[in-house]
Coordinates of N, CA and C in Angstrom, one line a residue:
M1 N 12.6 -49.3 -160.6 CA 11.8 -48.4 -160.0 C 11.2 -49.1 -158.9
A2 N 10.2 -49.8 -159.2 CA 9.7 -50.8 -158.2 C 10.8 -51.7 -157.1
S3 N 12.2 -51.7 -157.4 CA 12.8 -52.2 -156.3 C 13.1 -51.0 -155.4
A4 N 13.2 -49.8 -155.9 CA 13.1 -48.6 -154.9 C 12.3 -48.3 -153.9
L5 N 10.7 -48.8 -154.3 CA 9.9 -48.7 -153.7 C 9.5 -49.8 -152.6
L6 N 9.7 -51.2 -153.6 CA 10.1 -52.2 -152.5 C 10.7 -51.9 -151.1
A7 N 12.4 -51.4 -151.5 CA 13.4 -51.6 -150.5 C 13.0 -50.4 -149.1
G8 N 12.3 -49.3 -149.9 CA 11.5 -48.2 -148.8 C 10.8 -49.3 -148.1
W9 N 10.3 -49.7 -148.7 CA 8.8 -50.1 -147.8 C 9.8 -51.1 -146.3
W10 N 10.4 -52.2 -147.2 CA 10.5 -53.1 -146.3 C 11.7 -52.3 -145.1
A11 N 12.1 -51.4 -145.3 CA 13.4 -51.1 -144.4 C 12.6 -49.6 -143.6
F12 N 11.8 -49.1 -144.1 CA 10.9 -48.0 -143.3 C 9.5 -47.9 -143.4
R13 N 8.6 -48.6 -143.8 CA 7.3 -48.6 -144.0 C 6.7 -47.6 -145.0
W14 N 6.0 -46.8 -144.2 CA 5.4 -45.7 -144.6 C 6.0 -44.5 -145.2
A15 N 7.4 -44.4 -144.5 CA 8.1 -43.3 -144.6 C 9.0 -43.7 -145.7
G16 N 9.6 -45.0 -145.4 CA 9.8 -45.3 -146.9 C 9.6 -45.6 -148.0
L17 N 8.2 -46.1 -147.9 CA 7.5 -45.8 -149.4 C 7.4 -44.4 -149.5
V18 N 7.3 -43.5 -149.1 CA 7.7 -41.7 -149.8 C 8.5 -41.4 -150.0
L19 N 9.8 -41.9 -149.3 CA 11.1 -41.9 -149.3 C 11.1 -42.4 -150.9
G20 N 11.0 -43.5 -151.3 CA 11.0 -44.0 -152.6 C 10.2 -43.2 -153.3
I21 N 9.0 -43.0 -153.3 CA 8.6 -42.0 -154.3 C 8.9 -40.3 -154.5
T22 N 9.6 -40.2 -153.9 CA 10.6 -38.8 -153.6 C 11.5 -38.7 -154.7
V23 N 12.3 -39.9 -154.5 CA 13.4 -39.9 -155.3 C 13.2 -40.5 -156.6
I24 N 12.0 -41.2 -157.0 CA 11.9 -41.4 -158.3 C 11.4 -40.1 -158.9
A25 N 10.7 -39.6 -158.2 CA 9.9 -38.4 -158.5 C 11.3 -37.5 -158.9
F26 N 11.9 -37.1 -158.0 CA 13.4 -36.1 -158.5 C 14.0 -36.7 -159.3
W27 N 14.2 -37.9 -159.5 CA 15.0 -38.8 -160.7 C 14.8 -38.0 -161.8
S28 N 13.0 -38.4 -162.2 CA 12.3 -38.0 -163.2 C 12.6 -36.7 -163.6
I29 N 12.3 -35.9 -162.6 CA 12.4 -33.8 -162.9 C 13.7 -33.8 -163.5
L30 N 15.0 -34.7 -163.1 CA 15.9 -34.7 -163.6 C 16.7 -34.6 -165.2
Q31 N 16.2 -36.0 -165.1 CA 16.2 -36.4 -166.8 C 15.4 -35.1 -167.5
F32 N 14.0 -35.1 -167.2 CA 13.2 -34.4 -168.1 C 13.9 -32.9 -168.3
N33 N 15.0 -32.5 -167.1 CA 15.3 -31.3 -167.3 C 16.7 -30.9 -168.4
R34 N 17.3 -32.5 -168.2 CA 18.8 -32.6 -169.0 C 18.1 -32.8 -170.2
A35 N 17.4 -33.4 -170.6 CA 16.7 -33.4 -172.3 C 16.0 -32.4 -172.4
S36 N 15.6 -31.5 -171.7 CA 14.9 -30.1 -172.6 C 16.1 -29.2 -172.7
R37 N 17.3 -29.1 -171.7 CA 18.3 -28.4 -171.9 C 19.0 -28.7 -173.0
Q38 N 19.4 -30.3 -173.3 CA 19.5 -30.3 -174.8 C 19.4 -29.9 -175.9
L39 N 17.5 -30.1 -175.9 CA 16.8 -29.8 -176.8 C 16.7 -28.3 -177.1
R40 N 17.0 -27.3 -176.1 CA 17.2 -25.9 -176.0 C 18.6 -25.6 -176.6
N41 N 19.7 -26.2 -176.5 CA 20.8 -25.7 -177.0 C 21.2 -26.6 -178.2
V42 N 20.4 -27.4 -178.9 CA 20.8 -27.3 -180.4 C 19.4 -26.9 -181.0
A43 N 18.4 -26.3 -180.7 CA 17.6 -25.3 -181.3 C 18.1 -24.3 -181.7
D44 N 18.8 -23.8 -181.2 CA 19.9 -22.6 -181.9 C 20.5 -22.7 -183.3
R45 N 21.0 -23.8 -183.5 CA 21.3 -24.1 -185.0 C 20.6 -24.8 -185.9
P46 N 21.1 -24.4 -187.2 CA 20.1 -25.1 -188.7 C 19.7 -26.7 -188.3
K47 N 18.8 -27.3 -188.4 CA 18.7 -28.3 -188.4 C 19.4 -29.3 -189.4
G48 N 20.6 -30.1 -189.3 CA 21.4 -31.1 -189.6 C 22.3 -30.7 -190.6
M49 N 22.9 -29.6 -190.0 CA 23.9 -28.9 -190.0 C 25.3 -28.7 -189.1
V50 N 26.2 -29.3 -189.3 CA 27.8 -29.5 -188.5 C 28.7 -28.5 -189.1
D51 N 29.5 -28.4 -188.1 CA 30.7 -27.5 -188.5 C 31.6 -28.1 -189.6
S52 N 31.6 -29.7 -189.0 CA 32.5 -30.8 -190.0 C 32.0 -31.7 -189.8
V53 N 31.5 -32.6 -191.0 CA 31.6 -33.9 -191.0 C 32.5 -34.7 -190.8
V54 N 34.2 -34.3 -191.0 CA 35.0 -35.4 -190.5 C 35.3 -35.4 -188.9
T55 N 35.0 -33.9 -188.4 CA 35.4 -34.3 -186.7 C 33.9 -35.0 -186.2
L56 N 32.7 -35.0 -186.7 CA 31.7 -35.8 -186.2 C 32.0 -37.1 -186.5
Q57 N 32.3 -37.2 -187.5 CA 32.6 -38.9 -187.8 C 33.7 -39.4 -186.8
S58 N 34.5 -38.8 -186.5 CA 35.9 -39.3 -186.1 C 35.7 -39.5 -184.7
K59 N 34.7 -38.7 -183.9 CA 33.5 -38.7 -182.8 C 32.6 -39.9 -182.4
L60 N 31.9 -40.2 -183.4 CA 30.9 -41.1 -183.6 C 31.5 -42.7 -182.9
G61 N 30.7 -43.2 -182.1 CA 31.1 -44.9 -181.7 C 30.2 -45.6 -181.6
H62 N 30.4 -46.7 -182.1 CA 28.8 -47.7 -181.6 C 28.1 -47.8 -180.1
G63 N 27.3 -48.2 -180.2 CA 26.3 -48.2 -179.0 C 26.2 -46.8 -178.5
M64 N 26.5 -45.4 -179.0 CA 26.3 -44.0 -178.4 C 24.4 -43.8 -178.3
T65 N 24.2 -43.1 -177.9 CA 22.7 -42.8 -177.7 C 22.5 -41.5 -178.4
M66 N 21.2 -41.5 -179.4 CA 21.2 -40.0 -180.0 C 20.8 -38.4 -179.0
A67 N 21.2 -38.7 -177.9 CA 21.4 -37.8 -176.7 C 23.1 -37.2 -176.8
E68 N 23.9 -38.4 -176.7 CA 25.1 -38.4 -176.7 C 25.6 -37.6 -177.9
V69 N 24.8 -38.1 -179.3 CA 25.4 -37.8 -180.5 C 24.5 -36.5 -180.8
L70 N 24.0 -35.4 -180.2 CA 23.5 -34.7 -180.4 C 24.7 -33.7 -179.6
D71 N 24.9 -34.0 -178.7 CA 26.1 -33.5 -177.4 C 27.3 -33.0 -178.6
I72 N 27.7 -34.1 -179.6 CA 28.6 -33.8 -180.5 C 28.4 -33.3 -181.8
S73 N 27.2 -33.5 -182.0 CA 27.0 -32.5 -183.5 C 26.1 -30.9 -183.1
K74 N 25.5 -31.2 -182.0 CA 25.0 -29.7 -181.5 C 24.3 -29.4 -182.6
S75 N 23.4 -29.9 -183.3 CA 22.6 -29.8 -184.3 C 21.4 -30.8 -184.3
L76 N 20.1 -30.6 -184.5 CA 19.1 -31.9 -184.9 C 19.6 -32.2 -186.1
G77 N 19.8 -34.0 -186.4 CA 19.6 -34.5 -187.6 C 18.7 -33.9 -188.6
Q78 N 18.5 -34.3 -189.5 CA 17.5 -34.6 -190.7 C 17.2 -36.3 -190.8
R79 N 16.0 -36.6 -190.7 CA 15.4 -37.8 -191.0 C 15.5 -38.2 -191.9
V80 N 16.1 -39.6 -192.3 CA 16.3 -39.2 -194.2 C 15.0 -40.3 -194.5
N81 N 14.4 -40.7 -193.7 CA 12.7 -41.2 -194.6 C 11.9 -41.4 -192.9
E82 N 10.8 -41.6 -193.4 CA 9.5 -41.7 -192.2 C 9.8 -42.7 -191.5
R83 N 10.3 -44.3 -192.0 CA 10.0 -45.3 -191.3 C 11.3 -45.9 -190.7
G84 N 12.4 -45.1 -191.3 CA 14.0 -46.0 -190.9 C 14.4 -45.0 -189.7
N85 N 15.5 -45.1 -189.0 CA 16.2 -44.6 -187.9 C 17.4 -44.0 -188.5
D86 N 17.5 -43.8 -189.5 CA 18.7 -43.1 -190.1 C 18.5 -41.3 -190.4
W87 N 19.7 -41.2 -189.6 CA 19.8 -39.2 -189.5 C 20.8 -39.0 -190.4
L88 N 20.9 -37.7 -190.8 CA 21.8 -37.3 -191.9 C 22.1 -35.6 -191.2
W89 N 23.5 -35.6 -191.2 CA 24.3 -34.5 -190.9 C 25.0 -33.9 -192.4
R90 N 25.0 -32.5 -192.8 CA 25.9 -32.0 -193.7 C 26.6 -31.0 -192.9
D91 N 27.8 -30.4 -193.5 CA 28.2 -29.4 -193.0 C 28.7 -28.4 -194.4
S92 N 29.3 -27.4 -194.4 CA 28.9 -26.3 -195.3 C 30.2 -26.4 -196.6
Y93 N 30.8 -27.7 -196.7 CA 31.7 -28.2 -197.8 C 30.8 -29.0 -198.9
G94 N 29.8 -29.2 -198.2 CA 29.0 -30.2 -198.9 C 29.4 -31.7 -198.5
N95 N 29.8 -32.2 -197.6 CA 30.0 -33.6 -196.7 C 28.5 -33.8 -195.9
Q96 N 28.3 -35.5 -196.1 CA 27.2 -35.4 -195.3 C 27.5 -36.8 -194.8
I97 N 27.0 -37.2 -193.7 CA 27.2 -38.0 -193.1 C 25.3 -38.6 -192.6
V98 N 25.5 -39.8 -192.7 CA 24.0 -40.7 -192.4 C 24.1 -41.6 -191.0
V99 N 23.8 -41.6 -189.9 CA 23.8 -42.2 -188.8 C 22.8 -43.2 -188.5
S100 N 22.6 -44.3 -188.4 CA 21.8 -45.1 -188.4 C 21.8 -45.8 -186.6
F101 N 20.3 -45.5 -186.1 CA 20.3 -46.4 -184.8 C 19.4 -47.2 -184.8
R102 N 19.7 -48.5 -184.0 CA 18.9 -49.6 -183.7 C 18.9 -49.8 -182.1
R103 N 17.4 -49.2 -182.0 CA 17.2 -49.6 -180.6 C 17.6 -48.6 -179.5
G104 N 17.5 -47.5 -180.2 CA 18.1 -46.3 -179.5 C 19.6 -45.9 -179.6
S105 N 20.1 -46.5 -180.1 CA 21.9 -46.4 -180.1 C 22.6 -46.5 -181.6
V106 N 23.5 -45.9 -181.7 CA 24.0 -46.1 -183.0 C 24.9 -47.1 -183.9
E107 N 24.3 -47.7 -184.6 CA 24.6 -49.2 -185.1 C 25.5 -48.9 -186.1
R108 N 25.1 -47.8 -186.9 CA 26.2 -48.1 -188.1 C 26.4 -46.4 -188.6
W109 N 27.2 -45.9 -189.0 CA 27.4 -45.0 -190.0 C 27.7 -44.5 -191.3
S110 N 27.7 -43.9 -191.9 CA 28.9 -43.7 -193.5 C 28.6 -42.2 -193.7
A111 N 30.0 -41.7 -194.1 CA 30.1 -40.4 -194.5 C 30.6 -40.6 -195.9
T112 N 29.9 -39.0 -196.8 CA 30.0 -39.0 -198.1 C 30.8 -37.5 -197.8
R113 N 32.2 -37.9 -198.8 CA 32.8 -36.8 -198.9 C 33.0 -36.0 -200.5
T114 N 32.8 -34.5 -200.7 CA 33.0 -34.2 -202.1 C 33.8 -33.8 -202.4
E115 N 33.8 -34.2 -203.5 CA 35.6 -34.4 -204.2 C 35.9 -32.5 -204.7
G116 N 37.3 -32.3 -204.4 CA 37.4 -30.9 -204.8 C 37.2 -30.0 -203.6
Q117 N 37.4 -30.6 -202.5 CA 37.2 -29.4 -200.9 C 38.4 -28.8 -201.1
P118 N 38.0 -27.9 -200.6 CA 39.1 -27.0 -200.4 C 39.9 -27.6 -199.1
S119 N 41.4 -27.9 -198.9 CA 41.9 -28.0 -197.9 C 41.9 -27.2 -197.0
A120 N 42.1 -27.4 -195.5 CA 42.4 -26.5 -194.4 C 43.4 -26.3 -194.8
A121 N 43.9 -24.7 -194.2 CA 45.2 -24.2 -194.2 C 45.9 -24.4 -193.0
P122 N 47.2 -25.0 -193.4 CA 48.0 -25.4 -192.5 C 48.3 -24.4 -191.2
V123 N 48.2 -25.0 -190.2 CA 48.1 -24.4 -188.7 C 49.7 -24.2 -188.7
S124 N 50.1 -22.7 -188.5 CA 51.9 -22.5 -188.4 C 51.6 -22.7 -186.6
R125 N 53.1 -22.7 -186.3 CA 53.6 -22.9 -184.9 C 54.8 -23.3 -184.8
P126 N 55.4 -22.6 -183.8 CA 56.6 -22.8 -183.6 C 57.2 -24.6 -183.5
V127 N 58.2 -25.0 -184.3 CA 58.4 -26.5 -183.6 C 59.7 -26.3 -183.1
S128 N 60.2 -27.1 -182.1 CA 60.9 -27.3 -181.2 C 62.0 -28.3 -181.7
V129 N 63.3 -28.3 -181.0 CA 64.3 -28.5 -181.4 C 64.1 -30.3 -181.4
Q130 N 63.5 -30.6 -180.4 CA 63.5 -32.1 -180.0 C 62.6 -32.8 -180.9
E131 N 61.3 -31.8 -181.4 CA 60.4 -32.6 -182.8 C 61.3 -32.6 -184.1
T132 N 61.9 -31.6 -184.5 CA 62.9 -31.8 -185.7 C 64.0 -32.8 -185.5
A133 N 64.5 -33.1 -184.4 CA 65.5 -34.5 -184.0 C 64.4 -35.6 -184.5
R134 N 63.5 -35.7 -184.1 CA 62.4 -36.6 -184.2 C 62.1 -37.1 -185.5
V135 N 61.4 -35.9 -186.6 CA 61.6 -36.0 -187.3 C 62.7 -36.7 -188.4
A136 N 63.8 -36.1 -188.3 CA 65.3 -36.3 -188.5 C 65.6 -37.7 -188.7
D137 N 65.0 -38.6 -187.2 CA 65.3 -39.8 -187.0 C 64.3 -40.8 -187.1
R138 N 63.7 -40.3 -187.9 CA 62.4 -41.4 -188.5 C 62.4 -41.4 -190.2
A139 N 63.0 -40.3 -190.8 CA 63.0 -40.5 -191.9 C 63.9 -41.4 -192.6
P140 N 65.1 -41.6 -192.4 CA 65.9 -42.9 -192.7 C 64.8 -44.4 -192.6
I141 N 64.0 -44.4 -191.5 CA 63.5 -45.4 -191.4 C 62.3 -45.6 -192.3
A142 N 61.4 -44.7 -192.5 CA 60.3 -44.5 -193.5 C 61.0 -44.6 -194.8
A143 N 62.5 -44.3 -195.2 CA 62.5 -44.5 -196.4 C 63.0 -46.0 -196.8
A144 N 63.8 -46.5 -195.7 CA 64.0 -48.2 -196.0 C 63.0 -48.9 -196.0
A145 N 62.0 -48.9 -195.2 CA 60.8 -49.5 -195.8 C 60.5 -49.2 -197.0

């Protein structure tokens, strides 16, 4: 921020300084608007609930910020303990995932799946002739291994 002010002062004196302050104020308003819109979007969902823990786990990555995790989960997490930066999400099957943040980004996560979870119904879709041929070509190779 200070570099924008210095560059503005150096290039255009007072007019540049005013321009730098305006740019910084505009950027701050954009960041506030983005954060408030994101919190408004996740406020409609129950705290700590996601559609699928497995989907959330597959989309997580090291170094993601809390804002990126909120975009993926579409829900605020439940804080595991008051002192730590561990957050918990659950799904309707009883699965849960704990995401640990360090310095504002994802450091690690661990998912716990319940036993006896009903499997998803298979999706029926038409199979093309090429897909059938590819599966048939791979079958002997898989059996030989």
